[in-house]
mmCIF file with all atom_site columns, C-alpha atoms in Angstrom:
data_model
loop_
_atom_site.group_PDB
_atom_site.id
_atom_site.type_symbol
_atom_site.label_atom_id
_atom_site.label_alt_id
_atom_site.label_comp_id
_atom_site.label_asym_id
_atom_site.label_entity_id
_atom_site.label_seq_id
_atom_site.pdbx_PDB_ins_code
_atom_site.Cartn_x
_atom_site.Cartn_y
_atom_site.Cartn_z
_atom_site.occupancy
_atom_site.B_iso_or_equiv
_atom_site.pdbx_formal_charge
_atom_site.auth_seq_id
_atom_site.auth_comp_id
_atom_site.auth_asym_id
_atom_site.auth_atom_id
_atom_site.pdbx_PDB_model_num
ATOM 1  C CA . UNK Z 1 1  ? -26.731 139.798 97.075  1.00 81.00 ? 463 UNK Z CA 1
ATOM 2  C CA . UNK Z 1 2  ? -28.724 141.549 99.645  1.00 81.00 ? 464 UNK Z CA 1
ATOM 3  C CA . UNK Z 1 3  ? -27.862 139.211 102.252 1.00 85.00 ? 465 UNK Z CA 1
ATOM 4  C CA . UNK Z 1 4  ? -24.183 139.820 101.637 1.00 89.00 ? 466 UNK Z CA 1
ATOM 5  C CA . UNK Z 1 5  ? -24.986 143.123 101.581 1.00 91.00 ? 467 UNK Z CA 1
ATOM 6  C CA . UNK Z 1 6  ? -26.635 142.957 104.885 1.00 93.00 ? 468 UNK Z CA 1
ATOM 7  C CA . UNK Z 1 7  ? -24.288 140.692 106.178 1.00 94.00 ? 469 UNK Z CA 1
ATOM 8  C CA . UNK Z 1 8  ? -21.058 142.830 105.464 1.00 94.00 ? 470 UNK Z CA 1
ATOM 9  C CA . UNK Z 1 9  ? -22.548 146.019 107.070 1.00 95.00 ? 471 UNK Z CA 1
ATOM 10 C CA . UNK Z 1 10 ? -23.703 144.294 110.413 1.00 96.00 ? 472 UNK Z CA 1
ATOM 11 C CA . UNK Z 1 11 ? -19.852 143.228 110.496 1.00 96.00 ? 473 UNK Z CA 1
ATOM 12 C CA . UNK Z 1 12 ? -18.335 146.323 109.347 1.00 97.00 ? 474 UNK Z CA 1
ATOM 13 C CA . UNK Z 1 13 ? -20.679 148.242 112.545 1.00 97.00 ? 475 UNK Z CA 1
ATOM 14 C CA . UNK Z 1 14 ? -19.109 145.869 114.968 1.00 98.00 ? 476 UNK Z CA 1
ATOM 15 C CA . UNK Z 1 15 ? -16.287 146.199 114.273 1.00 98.00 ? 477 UNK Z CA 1
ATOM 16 C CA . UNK Z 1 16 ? -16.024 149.808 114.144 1.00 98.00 ? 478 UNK Z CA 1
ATOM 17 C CA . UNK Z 1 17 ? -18.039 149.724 118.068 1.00 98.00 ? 479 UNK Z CA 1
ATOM 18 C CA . UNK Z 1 18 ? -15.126 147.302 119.143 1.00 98.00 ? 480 UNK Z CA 1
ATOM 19 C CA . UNK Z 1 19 ? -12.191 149.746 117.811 1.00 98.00 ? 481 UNK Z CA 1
ATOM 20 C CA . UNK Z 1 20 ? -13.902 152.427 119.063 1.00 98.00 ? 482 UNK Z CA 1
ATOM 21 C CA . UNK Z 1 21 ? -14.130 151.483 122.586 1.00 98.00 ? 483 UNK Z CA 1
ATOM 22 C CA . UNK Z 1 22 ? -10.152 150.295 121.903 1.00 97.00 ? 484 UNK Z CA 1
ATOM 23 C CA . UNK Z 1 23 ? -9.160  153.485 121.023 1.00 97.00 ? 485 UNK Z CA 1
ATOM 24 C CA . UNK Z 1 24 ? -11.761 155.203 123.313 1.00 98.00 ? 486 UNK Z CA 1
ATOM 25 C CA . UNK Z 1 25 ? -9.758  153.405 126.155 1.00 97.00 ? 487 UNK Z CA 1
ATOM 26 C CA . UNK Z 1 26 ? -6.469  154.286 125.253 1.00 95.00 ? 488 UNK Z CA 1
ATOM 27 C CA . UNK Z 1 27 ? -7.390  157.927 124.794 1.00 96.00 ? 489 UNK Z CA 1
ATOM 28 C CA . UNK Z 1 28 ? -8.791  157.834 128.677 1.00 97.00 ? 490 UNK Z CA 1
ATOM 29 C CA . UNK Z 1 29 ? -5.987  156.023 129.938 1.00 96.00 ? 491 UNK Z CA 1
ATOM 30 C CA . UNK Z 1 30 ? -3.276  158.677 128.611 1.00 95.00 ? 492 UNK Z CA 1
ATOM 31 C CA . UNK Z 1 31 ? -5.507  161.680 129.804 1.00 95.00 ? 493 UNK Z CA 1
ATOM 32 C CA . UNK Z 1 32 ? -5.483  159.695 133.210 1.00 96.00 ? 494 UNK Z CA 1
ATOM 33 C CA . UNK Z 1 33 ? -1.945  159.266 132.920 1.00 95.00 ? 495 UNK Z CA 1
ATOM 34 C CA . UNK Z 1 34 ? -1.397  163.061 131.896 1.00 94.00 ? 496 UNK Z CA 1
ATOM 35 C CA . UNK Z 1 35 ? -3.586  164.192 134.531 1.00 95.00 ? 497 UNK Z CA 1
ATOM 36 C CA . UNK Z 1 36 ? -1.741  162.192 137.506 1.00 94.00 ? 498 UNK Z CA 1
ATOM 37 C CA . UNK Z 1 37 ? 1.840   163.132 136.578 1.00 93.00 ? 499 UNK Z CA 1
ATOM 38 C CA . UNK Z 1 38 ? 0.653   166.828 136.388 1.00 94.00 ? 500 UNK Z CA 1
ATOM 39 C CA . UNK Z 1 39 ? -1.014  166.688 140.062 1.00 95.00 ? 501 UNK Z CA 1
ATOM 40 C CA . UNK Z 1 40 ? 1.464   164.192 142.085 1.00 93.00 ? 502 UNK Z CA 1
ATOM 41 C CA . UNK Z 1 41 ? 4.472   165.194 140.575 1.00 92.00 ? 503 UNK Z CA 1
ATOM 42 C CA . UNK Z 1 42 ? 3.705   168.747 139.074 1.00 91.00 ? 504 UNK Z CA 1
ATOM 43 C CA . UNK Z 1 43 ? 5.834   167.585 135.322 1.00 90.00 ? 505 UNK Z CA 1
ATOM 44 C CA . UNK Z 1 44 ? 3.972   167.775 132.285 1.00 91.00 ? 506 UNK Z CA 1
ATOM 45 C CA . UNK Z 1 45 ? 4.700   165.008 130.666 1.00 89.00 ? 507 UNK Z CA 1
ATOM 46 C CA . UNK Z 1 46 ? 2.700   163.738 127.327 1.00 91.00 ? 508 UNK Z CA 1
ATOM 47 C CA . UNK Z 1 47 ? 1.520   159.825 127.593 1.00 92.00 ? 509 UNK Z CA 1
ATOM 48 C CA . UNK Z 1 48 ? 3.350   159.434 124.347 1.00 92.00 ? 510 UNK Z CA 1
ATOM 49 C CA . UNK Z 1 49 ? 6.455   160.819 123.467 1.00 92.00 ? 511 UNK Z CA 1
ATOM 50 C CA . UNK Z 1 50 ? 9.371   160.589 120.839 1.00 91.00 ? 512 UNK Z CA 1
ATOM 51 C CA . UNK Z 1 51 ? 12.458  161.326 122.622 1.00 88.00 ? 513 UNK Z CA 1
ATOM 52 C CA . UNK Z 1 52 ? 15.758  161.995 122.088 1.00 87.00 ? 514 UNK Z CA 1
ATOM 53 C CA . UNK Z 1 53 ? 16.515  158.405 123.761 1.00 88.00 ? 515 UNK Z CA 1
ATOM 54 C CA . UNK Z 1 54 ? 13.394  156.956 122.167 1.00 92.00 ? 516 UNK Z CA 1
ATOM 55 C CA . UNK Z 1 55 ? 9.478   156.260 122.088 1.00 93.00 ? 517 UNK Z CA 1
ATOM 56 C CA . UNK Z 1 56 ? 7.673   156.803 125.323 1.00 92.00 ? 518 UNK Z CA 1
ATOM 57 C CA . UNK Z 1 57 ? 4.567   155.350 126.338 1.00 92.00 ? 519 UNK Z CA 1
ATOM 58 C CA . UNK Z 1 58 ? 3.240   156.110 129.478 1.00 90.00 ? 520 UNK Z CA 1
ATOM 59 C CA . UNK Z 1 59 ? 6.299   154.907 132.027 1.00 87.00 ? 521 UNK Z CA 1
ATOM 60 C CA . UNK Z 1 60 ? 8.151   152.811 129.402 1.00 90.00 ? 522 UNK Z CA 1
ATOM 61 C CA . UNK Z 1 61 ? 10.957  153.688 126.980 1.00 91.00 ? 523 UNK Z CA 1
ATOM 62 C CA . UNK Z 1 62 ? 11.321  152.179 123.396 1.00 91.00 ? 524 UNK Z CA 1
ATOM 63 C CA . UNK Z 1 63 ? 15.337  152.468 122.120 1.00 90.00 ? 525 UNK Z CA 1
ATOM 64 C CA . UNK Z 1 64 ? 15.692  153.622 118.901 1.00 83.00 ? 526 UNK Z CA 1
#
């Protein structure tokens, strides 16, 4: 039991290190992406969006 135990918390921590440098990664790339549209094109502009004309992440538009 203690092995199982053991076993399912060692898992459980690596996967919570791997989605956290997943989501860590997204979260830099969309301030990164905030952050350049605001200084070379001066529009503030969110690096995801729902739109009238859909979902927008980063550049690309999802119809809805």
């Amino acid at each position: 039991m203690v092995k199982i135990k053991r076993l399912f918390l060692r898992s459980f921590l690596i996967s919570s290190v791997v989605a956290l440098c997943f989501f860590s990664g997204l979260f830099g790339i969309a301030k990164a992406y905030e952050n350049t549209r605001r200084i070379g094109f001066g529009e503030y502009k969110k690096a995801f969006a729902l739109e009238d004309d859909g979902l927008r992440i980063l550049d690309f538009t999802i119809p809805m």
